[in-house]
PDB file of C-alpha atoms in Angstrom:
ATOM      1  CA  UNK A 824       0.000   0.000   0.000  1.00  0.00           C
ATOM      2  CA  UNK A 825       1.022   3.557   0.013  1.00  0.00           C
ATOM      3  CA  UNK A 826       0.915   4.901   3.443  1.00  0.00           C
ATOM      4  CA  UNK A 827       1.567   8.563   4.639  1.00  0.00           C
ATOM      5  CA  UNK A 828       2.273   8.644   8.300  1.00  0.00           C
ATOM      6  CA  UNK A 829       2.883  11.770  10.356  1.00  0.00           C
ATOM      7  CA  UNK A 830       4.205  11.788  14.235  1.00  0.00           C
ATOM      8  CA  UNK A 831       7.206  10.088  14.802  1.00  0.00           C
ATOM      9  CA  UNK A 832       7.842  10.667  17.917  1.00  0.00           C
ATOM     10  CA  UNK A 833       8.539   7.702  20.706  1.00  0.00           C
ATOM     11  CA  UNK A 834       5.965   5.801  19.666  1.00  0.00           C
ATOM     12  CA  UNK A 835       4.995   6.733  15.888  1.00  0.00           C
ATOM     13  CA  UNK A 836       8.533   6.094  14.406  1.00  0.00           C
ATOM     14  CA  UNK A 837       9.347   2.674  15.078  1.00  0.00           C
ATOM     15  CA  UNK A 838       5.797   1.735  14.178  1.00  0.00           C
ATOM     16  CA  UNK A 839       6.788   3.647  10.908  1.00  0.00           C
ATOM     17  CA  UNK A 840       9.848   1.455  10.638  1.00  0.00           C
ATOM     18  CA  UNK A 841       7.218  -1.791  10.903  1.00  0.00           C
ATOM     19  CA  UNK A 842       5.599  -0.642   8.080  1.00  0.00           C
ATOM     20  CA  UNK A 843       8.795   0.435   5.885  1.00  0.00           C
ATOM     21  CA  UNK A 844      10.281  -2.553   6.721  1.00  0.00           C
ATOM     22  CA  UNK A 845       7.017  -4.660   5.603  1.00  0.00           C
ATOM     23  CA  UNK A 846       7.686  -3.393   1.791  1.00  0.00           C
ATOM     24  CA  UNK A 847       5.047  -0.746   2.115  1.00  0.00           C
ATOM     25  CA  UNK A 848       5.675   2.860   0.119  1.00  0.00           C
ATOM     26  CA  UNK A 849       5.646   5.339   3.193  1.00  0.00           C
ATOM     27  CA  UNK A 850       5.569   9.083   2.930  1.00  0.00           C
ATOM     28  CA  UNK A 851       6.652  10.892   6.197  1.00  0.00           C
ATOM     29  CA  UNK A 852       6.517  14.939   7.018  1.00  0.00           C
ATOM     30  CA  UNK A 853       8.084  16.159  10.116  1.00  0.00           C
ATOM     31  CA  UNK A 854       5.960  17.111  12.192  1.00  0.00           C
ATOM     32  CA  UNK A 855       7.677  17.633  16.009  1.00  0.00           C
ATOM     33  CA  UNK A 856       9.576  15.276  15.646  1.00  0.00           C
ATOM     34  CA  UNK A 857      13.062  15.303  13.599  1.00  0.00           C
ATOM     35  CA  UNK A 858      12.382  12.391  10.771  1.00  0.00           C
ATOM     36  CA  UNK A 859      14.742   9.397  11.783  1.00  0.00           C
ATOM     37  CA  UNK A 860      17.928   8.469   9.371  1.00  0.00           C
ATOM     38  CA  UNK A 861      16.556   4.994   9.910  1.00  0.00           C
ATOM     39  CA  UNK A 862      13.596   5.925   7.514  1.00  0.00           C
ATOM     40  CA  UNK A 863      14.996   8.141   5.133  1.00  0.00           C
ATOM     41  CA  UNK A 864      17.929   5.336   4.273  1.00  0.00           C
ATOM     42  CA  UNK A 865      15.154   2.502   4.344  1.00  0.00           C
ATOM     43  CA  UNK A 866      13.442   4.136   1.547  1.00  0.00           C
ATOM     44  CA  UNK A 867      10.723   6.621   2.649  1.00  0.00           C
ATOM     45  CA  UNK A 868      10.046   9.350   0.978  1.00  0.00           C
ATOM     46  CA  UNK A 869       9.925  13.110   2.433  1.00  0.00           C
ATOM     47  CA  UNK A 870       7.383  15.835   1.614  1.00  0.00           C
ATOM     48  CA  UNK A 871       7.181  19.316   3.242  1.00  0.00           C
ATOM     49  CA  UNK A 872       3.821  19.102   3.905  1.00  0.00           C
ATOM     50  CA  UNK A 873       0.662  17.415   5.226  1.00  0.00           C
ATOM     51  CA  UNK A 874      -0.735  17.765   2.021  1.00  0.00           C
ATOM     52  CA  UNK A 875       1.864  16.361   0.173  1.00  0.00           C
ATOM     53  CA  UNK A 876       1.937  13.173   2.538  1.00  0.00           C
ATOM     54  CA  UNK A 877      -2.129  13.052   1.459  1.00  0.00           C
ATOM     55  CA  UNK A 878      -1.790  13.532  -1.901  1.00  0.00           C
ATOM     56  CA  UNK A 879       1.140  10.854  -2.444  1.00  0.00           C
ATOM     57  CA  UNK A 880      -0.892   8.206  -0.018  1.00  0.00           C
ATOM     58  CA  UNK A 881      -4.052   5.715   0.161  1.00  0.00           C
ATOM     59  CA  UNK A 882      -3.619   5.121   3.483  1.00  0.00           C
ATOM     60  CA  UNK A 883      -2.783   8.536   6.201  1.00  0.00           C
ATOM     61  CA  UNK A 884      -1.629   7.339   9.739  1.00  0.00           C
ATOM     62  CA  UNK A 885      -1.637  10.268  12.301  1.00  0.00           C
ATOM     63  CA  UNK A 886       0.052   9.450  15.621  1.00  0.00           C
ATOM     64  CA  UNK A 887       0.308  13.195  17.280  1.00  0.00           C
ATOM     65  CA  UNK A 888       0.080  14.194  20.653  1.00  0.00           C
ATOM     66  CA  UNK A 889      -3.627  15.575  21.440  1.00  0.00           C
ATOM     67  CA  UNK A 890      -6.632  16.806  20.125  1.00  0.00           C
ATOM     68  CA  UNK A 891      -5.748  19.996  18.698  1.00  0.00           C
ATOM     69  CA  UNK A 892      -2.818  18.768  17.316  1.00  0.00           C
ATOM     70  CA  UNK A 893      -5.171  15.927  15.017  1.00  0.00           C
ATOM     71  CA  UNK A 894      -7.373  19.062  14.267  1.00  0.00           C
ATOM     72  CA  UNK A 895      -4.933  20.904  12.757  1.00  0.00           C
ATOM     73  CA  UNK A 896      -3.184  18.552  11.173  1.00  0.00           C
ATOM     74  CA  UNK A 897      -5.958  17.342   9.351  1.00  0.00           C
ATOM     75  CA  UNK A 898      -8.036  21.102   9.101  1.00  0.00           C
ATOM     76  CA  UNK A 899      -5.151  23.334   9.504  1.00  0.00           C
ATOM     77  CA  UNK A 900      -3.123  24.903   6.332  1.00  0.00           C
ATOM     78  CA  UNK A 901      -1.672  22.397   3.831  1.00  0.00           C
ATOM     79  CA  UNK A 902      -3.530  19.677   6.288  1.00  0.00           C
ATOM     80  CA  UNK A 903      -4.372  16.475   5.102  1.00  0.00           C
ATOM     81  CA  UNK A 904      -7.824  17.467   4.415  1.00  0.00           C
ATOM     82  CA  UNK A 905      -6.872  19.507   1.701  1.00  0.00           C
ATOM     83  CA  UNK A 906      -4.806  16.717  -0.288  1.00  0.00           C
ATOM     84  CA  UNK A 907      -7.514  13.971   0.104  1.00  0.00           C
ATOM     85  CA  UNK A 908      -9.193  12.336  -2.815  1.00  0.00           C
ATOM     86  CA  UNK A 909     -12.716  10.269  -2.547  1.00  0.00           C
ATOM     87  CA  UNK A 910     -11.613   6.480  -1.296  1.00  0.00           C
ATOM     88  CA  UNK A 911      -8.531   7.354   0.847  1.00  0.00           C
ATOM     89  CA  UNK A 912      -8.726   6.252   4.396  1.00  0.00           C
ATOM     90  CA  UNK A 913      -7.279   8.216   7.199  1.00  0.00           C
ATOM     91  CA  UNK A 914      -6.223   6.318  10.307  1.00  0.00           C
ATOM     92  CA  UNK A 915      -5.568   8.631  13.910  1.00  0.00           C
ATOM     93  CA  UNK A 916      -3.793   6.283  16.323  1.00  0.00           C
ATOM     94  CA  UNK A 917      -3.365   9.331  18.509  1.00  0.00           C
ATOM     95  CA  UNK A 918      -5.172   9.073  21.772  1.00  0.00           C
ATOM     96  CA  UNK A 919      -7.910  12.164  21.754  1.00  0.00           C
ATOM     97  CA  UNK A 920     -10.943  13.334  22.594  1.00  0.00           C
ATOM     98  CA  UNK A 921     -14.167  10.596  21.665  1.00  0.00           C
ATOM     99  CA  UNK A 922     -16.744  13.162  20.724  1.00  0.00           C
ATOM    100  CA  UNK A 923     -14.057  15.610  19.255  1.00  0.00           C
ATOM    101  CA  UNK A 924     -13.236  12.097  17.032  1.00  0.00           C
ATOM    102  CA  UNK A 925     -16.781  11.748  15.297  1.00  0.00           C
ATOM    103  CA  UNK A 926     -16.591  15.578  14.368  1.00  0.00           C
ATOM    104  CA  UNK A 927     -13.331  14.745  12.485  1.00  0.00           C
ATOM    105  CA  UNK A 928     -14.828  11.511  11.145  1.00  0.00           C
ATOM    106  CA  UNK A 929     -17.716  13.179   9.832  1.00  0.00           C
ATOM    107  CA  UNK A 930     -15.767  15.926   8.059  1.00  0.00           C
ATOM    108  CA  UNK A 931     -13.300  13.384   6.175  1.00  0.00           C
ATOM    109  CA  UNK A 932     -16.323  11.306   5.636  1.00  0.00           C
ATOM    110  CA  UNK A 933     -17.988  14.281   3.857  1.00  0.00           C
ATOM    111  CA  UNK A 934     -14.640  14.491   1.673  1.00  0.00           C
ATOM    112  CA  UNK A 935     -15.527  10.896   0.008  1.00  0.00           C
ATOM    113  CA  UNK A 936     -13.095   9.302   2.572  1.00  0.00           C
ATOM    114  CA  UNK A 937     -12.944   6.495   5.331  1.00  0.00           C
ATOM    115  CA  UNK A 938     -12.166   7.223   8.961  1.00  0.00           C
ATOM    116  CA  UNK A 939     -10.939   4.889  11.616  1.00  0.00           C
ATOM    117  CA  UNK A 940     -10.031   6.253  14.913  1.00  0.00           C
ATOM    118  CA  UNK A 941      -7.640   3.375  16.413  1.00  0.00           C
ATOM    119  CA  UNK A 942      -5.530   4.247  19.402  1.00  0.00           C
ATOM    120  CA  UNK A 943      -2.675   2.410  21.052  1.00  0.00           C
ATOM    121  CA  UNK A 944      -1.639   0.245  24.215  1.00  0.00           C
ATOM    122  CA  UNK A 945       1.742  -0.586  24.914  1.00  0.00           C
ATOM    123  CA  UNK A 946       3.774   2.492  25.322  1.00  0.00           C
ATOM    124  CA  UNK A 947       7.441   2.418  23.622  1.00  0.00           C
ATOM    125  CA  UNK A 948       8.160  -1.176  24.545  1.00  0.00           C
ATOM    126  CA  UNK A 949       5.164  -3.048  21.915  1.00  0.00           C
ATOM    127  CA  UNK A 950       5.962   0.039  19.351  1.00  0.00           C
ATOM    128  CA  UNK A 951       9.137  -1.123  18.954  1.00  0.00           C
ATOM    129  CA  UNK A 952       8.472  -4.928  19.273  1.00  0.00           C
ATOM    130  CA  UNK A 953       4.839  -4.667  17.113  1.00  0.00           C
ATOM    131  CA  UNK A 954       2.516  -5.850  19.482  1.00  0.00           C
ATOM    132  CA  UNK A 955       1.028  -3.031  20.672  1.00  0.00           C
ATOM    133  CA  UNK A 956      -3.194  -3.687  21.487  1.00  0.00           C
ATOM    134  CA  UNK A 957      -4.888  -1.261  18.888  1.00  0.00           C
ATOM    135  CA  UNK A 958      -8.992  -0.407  19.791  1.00  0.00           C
ATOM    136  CA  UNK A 959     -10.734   0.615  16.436  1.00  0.00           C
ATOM    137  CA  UNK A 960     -13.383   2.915  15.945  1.00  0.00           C
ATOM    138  CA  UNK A 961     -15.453   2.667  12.067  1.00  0.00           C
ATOM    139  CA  UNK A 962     -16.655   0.592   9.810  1.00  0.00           C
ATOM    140  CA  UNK A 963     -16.085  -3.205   9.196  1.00  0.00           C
ATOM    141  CA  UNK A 964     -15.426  -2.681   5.620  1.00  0.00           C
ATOM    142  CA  UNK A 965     -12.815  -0.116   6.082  1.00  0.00           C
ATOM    143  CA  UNK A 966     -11.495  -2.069   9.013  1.00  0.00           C
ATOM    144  CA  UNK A 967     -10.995  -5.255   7.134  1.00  0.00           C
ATOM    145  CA  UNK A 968      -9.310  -3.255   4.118  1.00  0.00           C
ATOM    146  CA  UNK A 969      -6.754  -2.007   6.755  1.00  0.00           C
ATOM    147  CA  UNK A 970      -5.998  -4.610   8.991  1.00  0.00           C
ATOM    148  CA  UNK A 971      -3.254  -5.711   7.169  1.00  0.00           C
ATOM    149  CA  UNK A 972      -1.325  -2.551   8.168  1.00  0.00           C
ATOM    150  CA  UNK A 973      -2.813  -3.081  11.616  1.00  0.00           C
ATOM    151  CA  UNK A 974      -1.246  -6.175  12.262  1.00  0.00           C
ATOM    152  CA  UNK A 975       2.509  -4.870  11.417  1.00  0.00           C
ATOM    153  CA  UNK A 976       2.170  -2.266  14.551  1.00  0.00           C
ATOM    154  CA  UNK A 977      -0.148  -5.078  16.855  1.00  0.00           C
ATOM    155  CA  UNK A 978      -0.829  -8.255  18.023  1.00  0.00           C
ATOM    156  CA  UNK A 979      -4.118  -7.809  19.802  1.00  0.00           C
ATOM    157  CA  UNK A 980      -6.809  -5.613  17.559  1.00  0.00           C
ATOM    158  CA  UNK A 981     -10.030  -5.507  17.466  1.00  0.00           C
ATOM    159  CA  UNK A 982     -12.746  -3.212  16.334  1.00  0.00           C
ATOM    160  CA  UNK A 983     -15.098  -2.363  18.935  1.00  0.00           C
ATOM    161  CA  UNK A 984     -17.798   0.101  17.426  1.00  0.00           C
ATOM    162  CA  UNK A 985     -18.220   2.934  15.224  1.00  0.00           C
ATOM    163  CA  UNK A 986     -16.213   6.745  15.085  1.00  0.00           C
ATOM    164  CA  UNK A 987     -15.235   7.653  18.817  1.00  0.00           C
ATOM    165  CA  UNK A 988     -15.804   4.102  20.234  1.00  0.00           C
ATOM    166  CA  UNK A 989     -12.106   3.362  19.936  1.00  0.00           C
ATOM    167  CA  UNK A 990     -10.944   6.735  21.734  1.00  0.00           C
ATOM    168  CA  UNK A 991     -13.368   5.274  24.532  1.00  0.00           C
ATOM    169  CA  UNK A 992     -11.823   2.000  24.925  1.00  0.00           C
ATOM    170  CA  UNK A 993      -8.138   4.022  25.094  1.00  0.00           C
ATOM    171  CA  UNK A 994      -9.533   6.631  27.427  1.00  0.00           C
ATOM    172  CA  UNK A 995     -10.986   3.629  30.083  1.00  0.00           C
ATOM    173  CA  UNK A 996      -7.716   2.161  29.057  1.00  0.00           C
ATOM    174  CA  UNK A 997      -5.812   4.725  30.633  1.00  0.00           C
ATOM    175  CA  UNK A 998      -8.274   4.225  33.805  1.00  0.00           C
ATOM    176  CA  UNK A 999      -7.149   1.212  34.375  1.00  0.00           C
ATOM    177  CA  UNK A1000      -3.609   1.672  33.916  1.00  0.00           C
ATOM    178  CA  UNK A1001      -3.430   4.866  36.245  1.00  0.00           C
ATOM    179  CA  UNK A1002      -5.110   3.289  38.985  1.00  0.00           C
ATOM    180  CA  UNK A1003      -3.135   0.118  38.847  1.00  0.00           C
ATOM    181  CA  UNK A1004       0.471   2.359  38.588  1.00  0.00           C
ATOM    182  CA  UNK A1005      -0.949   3.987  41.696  1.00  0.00           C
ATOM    183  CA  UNK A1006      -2.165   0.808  43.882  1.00  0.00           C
ATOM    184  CA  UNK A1007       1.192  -1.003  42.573  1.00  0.00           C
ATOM    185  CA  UNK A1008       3.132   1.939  44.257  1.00  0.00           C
ATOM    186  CA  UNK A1009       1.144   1.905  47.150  1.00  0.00           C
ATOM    187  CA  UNK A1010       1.865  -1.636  47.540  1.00  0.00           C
ATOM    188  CA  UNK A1011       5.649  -1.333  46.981  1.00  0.00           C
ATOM    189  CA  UNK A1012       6.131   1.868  49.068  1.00  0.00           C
ATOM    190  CA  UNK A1013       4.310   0.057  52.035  1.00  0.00           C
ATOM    191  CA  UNK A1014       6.604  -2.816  51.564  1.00  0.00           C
ATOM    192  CA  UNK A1015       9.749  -0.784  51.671  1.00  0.00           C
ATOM    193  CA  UNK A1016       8.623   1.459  54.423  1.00  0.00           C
ATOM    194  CA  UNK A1017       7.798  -1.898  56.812  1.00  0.00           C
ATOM    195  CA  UNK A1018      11.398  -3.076  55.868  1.00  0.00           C
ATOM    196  CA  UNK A1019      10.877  -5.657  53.629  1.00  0.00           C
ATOM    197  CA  UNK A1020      12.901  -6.119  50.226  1.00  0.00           C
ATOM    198  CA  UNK A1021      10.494  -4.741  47.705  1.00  0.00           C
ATOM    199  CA  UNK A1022      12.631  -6.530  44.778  1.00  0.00           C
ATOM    200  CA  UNK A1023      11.296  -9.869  46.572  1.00  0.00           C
ATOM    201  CA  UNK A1024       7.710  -8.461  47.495  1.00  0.00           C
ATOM    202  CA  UNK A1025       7.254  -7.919  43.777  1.00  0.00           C
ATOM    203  CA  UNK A1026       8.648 -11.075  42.889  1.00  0.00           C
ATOM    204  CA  UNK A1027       6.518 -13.092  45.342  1.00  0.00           C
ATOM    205  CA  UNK A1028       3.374 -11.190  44.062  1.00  0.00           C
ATOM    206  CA  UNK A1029       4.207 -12.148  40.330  1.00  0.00           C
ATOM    207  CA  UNK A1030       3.034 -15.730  40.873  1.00  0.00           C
ATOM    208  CA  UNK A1031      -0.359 -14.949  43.028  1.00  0.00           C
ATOM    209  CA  UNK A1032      -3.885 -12.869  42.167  1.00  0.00           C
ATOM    210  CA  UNK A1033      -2.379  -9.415  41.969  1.00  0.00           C
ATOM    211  CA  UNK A1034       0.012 -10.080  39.356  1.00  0.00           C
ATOM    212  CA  UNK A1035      -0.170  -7.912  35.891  1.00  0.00           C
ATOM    213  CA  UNK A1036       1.860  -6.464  33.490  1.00  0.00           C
ATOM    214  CA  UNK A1037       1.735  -3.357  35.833  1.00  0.00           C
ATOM    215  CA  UNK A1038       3.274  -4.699  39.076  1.00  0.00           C
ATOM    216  CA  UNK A1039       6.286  -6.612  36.157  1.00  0.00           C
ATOM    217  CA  UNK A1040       7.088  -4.021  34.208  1.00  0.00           C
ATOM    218  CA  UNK A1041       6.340  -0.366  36.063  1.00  0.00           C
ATOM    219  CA  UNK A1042       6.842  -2.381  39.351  1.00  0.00           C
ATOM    220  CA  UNK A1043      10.450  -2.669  38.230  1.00  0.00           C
ATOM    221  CA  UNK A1044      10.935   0.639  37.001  1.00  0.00           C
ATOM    222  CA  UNK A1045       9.636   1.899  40.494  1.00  0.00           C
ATOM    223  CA  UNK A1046      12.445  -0.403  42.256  1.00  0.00           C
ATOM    224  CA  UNK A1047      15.297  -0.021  39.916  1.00  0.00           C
ATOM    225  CA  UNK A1048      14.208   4.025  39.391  1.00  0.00           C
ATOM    226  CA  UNK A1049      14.510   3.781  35.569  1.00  0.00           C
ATOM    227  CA  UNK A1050      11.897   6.616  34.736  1.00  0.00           C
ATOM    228  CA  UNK A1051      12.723   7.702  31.465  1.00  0.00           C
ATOM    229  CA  UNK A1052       9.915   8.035  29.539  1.00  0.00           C
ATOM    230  CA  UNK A1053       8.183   4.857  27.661  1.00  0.00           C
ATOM    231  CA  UNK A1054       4.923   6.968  28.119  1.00  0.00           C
ATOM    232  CA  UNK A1055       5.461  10.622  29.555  1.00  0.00           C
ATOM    233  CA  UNK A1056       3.370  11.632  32.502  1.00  0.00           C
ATOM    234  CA  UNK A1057       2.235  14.961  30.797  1.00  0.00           C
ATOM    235  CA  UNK A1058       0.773  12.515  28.193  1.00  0.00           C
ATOM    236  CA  UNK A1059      -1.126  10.178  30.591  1.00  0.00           C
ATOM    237  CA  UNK A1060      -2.344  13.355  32.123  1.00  0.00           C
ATOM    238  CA  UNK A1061      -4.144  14.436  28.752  1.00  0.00           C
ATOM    239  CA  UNK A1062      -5.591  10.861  28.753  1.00  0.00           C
ATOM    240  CA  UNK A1063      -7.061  11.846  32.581  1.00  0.00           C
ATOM    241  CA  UNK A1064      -8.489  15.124  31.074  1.00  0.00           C
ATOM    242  CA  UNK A1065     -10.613  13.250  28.724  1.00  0.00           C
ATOM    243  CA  UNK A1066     -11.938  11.095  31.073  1.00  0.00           C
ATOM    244  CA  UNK A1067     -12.813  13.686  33.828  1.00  0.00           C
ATOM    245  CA  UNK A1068     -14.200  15.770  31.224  1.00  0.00           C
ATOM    246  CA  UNK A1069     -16.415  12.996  29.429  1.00  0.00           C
ATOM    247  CA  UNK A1070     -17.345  11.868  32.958  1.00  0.00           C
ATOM    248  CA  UNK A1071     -18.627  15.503  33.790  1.00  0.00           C
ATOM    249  CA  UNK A1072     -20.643  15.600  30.308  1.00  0.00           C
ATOM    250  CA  UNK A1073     -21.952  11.894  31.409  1.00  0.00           C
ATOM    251  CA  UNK A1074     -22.692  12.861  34.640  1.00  0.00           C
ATOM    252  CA  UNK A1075     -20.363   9.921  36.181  1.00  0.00           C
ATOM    253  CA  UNK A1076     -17.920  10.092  39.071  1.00  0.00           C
ATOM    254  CA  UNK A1077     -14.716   8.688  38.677  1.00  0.00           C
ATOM    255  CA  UNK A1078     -12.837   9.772  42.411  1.00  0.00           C
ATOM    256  CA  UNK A1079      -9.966   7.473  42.125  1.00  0.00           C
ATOM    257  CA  UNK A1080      -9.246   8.610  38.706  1.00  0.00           C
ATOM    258  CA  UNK A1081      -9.427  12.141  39.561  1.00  0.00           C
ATOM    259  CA  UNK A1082      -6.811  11.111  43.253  1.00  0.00           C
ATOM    260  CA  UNK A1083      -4.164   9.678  40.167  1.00  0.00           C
ATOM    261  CA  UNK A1084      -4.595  12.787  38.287  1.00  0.00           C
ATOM    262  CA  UNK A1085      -3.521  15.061  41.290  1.00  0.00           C
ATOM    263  CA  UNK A1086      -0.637  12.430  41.779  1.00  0.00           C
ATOM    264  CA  UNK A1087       0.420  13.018  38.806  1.00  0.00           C
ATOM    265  CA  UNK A1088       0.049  16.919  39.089  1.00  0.00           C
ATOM    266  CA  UNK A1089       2.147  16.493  42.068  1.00  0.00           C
ATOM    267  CA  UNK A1090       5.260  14.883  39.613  1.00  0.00           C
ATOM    268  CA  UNK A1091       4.995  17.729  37.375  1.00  0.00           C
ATOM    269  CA  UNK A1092       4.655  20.501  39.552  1.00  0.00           C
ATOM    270  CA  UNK A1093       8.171  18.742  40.714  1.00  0.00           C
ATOM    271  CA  UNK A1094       9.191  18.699  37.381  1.00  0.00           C
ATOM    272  CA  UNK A1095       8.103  15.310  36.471  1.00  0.00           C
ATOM    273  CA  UNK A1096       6.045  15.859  33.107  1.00  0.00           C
ATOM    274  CA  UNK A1097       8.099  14.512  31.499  1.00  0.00           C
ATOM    275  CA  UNK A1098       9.303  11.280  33.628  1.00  0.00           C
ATOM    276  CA  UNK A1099       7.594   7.718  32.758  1.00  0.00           C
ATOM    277  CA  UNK A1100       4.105   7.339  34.220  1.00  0.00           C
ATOM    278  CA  UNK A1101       5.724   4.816  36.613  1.00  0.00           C
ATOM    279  CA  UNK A1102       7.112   7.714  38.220  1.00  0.00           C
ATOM    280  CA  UNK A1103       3.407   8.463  39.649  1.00  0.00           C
ATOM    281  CA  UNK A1104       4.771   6.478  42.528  1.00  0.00           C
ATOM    282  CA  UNK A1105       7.182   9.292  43.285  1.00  0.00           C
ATOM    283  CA  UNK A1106       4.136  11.358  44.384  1.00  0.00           C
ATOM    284  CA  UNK A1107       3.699   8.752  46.807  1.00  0.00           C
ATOM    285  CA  UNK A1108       6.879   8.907  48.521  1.00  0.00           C
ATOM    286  CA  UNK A1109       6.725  12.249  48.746  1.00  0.00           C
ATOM    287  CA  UNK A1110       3.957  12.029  50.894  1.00  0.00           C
ATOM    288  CA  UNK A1111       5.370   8.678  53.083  1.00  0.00           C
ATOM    289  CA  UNK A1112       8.984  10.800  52.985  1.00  0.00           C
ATOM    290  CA  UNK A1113      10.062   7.311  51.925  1.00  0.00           C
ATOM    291  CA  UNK A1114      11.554   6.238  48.551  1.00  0.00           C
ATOM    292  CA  UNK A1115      11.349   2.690  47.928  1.00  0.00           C
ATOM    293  CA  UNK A1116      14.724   0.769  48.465  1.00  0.00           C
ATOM    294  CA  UNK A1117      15.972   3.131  50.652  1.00  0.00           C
ATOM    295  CA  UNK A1118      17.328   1.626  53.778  1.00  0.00           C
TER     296      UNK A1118
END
């Protein structure tokens, strides 16, 4: 296929690379991101604009930062918008606003073009290693015609409703993962502030009930302090936004997601924005006046 993709930051450039690598004709733009040598020398070609990436492309891949930043770069001057021809397919992997997502899939639709909105679990690790869980939003036929691109950047896809219903699977995503960073740092501090190991608490609580990929992989960030960034803080904190706000319009109260959101205020107000989410747990031990290992 041709395939334009623009974002390649952490996450969007190796999932680039996936798709280079898979024989595919990819046309990149920079966006904030500096366009990788890896790319360039493995055949991709490089346009100035959004446009241009449109206009050479069948398939346009967005993986940008937030809302605004999908708004203009498919509204905004020389967006993609403007180089799109009837029966291209545009596919935003960002992780934005759900009702903000049908706007933009109606407007592309009106174009004589196919939407899917299809964010990403995984962080930088299942980029990199193509197995990332990808929730789609759109229709079957459109889904089906893509999936073979999907399955170069994931293992575990599935479509789960129309426009928007995929940014609401990765926004109760992001739910889940918050609240488990926090209760896994709970559960570590505690450990390390009674005196035991918390190498060998996590270890021990691998094999039992409260294991996940949580507690084994941000569990041993927390011990071994390795928080540079597989998923910034700042960015998990825009996730939080959309929830709170959707659970405002819905009328729903979501308390514990609201106590990770002021832990993570409480890492970037110490400069933390942009630490790994892992590093939630750092709010924690500011509290406890403990950090975990310490003796």
């Amino acid at each position: 296929m041709k395939v334009g993709f623009i974002g390649l930051g952490i996450m969007g450039r190796p999932m680039a690379g996936h798709i280079l690598s898979a024989g595919h004709e990819l046309t990149v733009v920079k966006h904030r991101s500096p366009i990788p040598d890896e790319l360039v020398q493995g055949g991709a070609k490089v346009v100035d604009t959004r446009r241009a990436v449109a206009e050479a492309a069948d398939v346009i891949i967005l993986m940008v930062p937030d809302t605004p930043d999908v708004e203009e770069t498919l509204f905004g001057t020389d967006g993609v918008a403007s180089g799109l021809a009837a029966g291209k397919v545009v596919i935003d992997m960002s992780s934005i606003a759900p009702m903000a997502t049908k706007d933009f899939a109606r407007r592309i639709n009106e174009l004589g073009c196919d939407y899917l909105d299809a964010p990403v679990s995984g962080g930088e690790v299942g980029a990199k290693a193509g197995t990332l869980t990808i929730m789609v939003g759109g229709e079957q036929s459109v889904f089906d015609r893509v999936k073979p691109l999907l399955d170069l950047m994931g293992k575990n896809i599935n479509l789960v409703g129309g426009n928007g219903d995929g940014q609401t699977t990765k926004v109760a995503n992001q739910i889940i993962v918050a609240l488990t960073i926090e209760a896994v740092g709970e559960a570590l501090l505690f450990a390390s502030k009674a005196g035991a190991d918390p190498a060998k608490v996590r270890q021990a609580l691998m094999g039992g009930f409260a294991s996940s990929k949580i507690l084994e992989v941000h569990g041993e960030r927390m011990i071994k302090r390795t928080f540079d960034p597989g998923f910034r803080i700042e960015l998990h904190q825009k996730d939080l936004n959309l929830a709170l706000q959707g659970a405002r319009e819905l009328k729903v109260a979501l308390p514990n997601t609201a106590t990770c959101q002021e832990l993570f205020n409480t890492c970037s107000a110490n400069g933390g924005g942009a630490w790994d989410h892992s590093a939630l747990v750092r709010a924690l031990e500011l509290m406890a006046n403990h950090e975990i290992g310490a003796k």
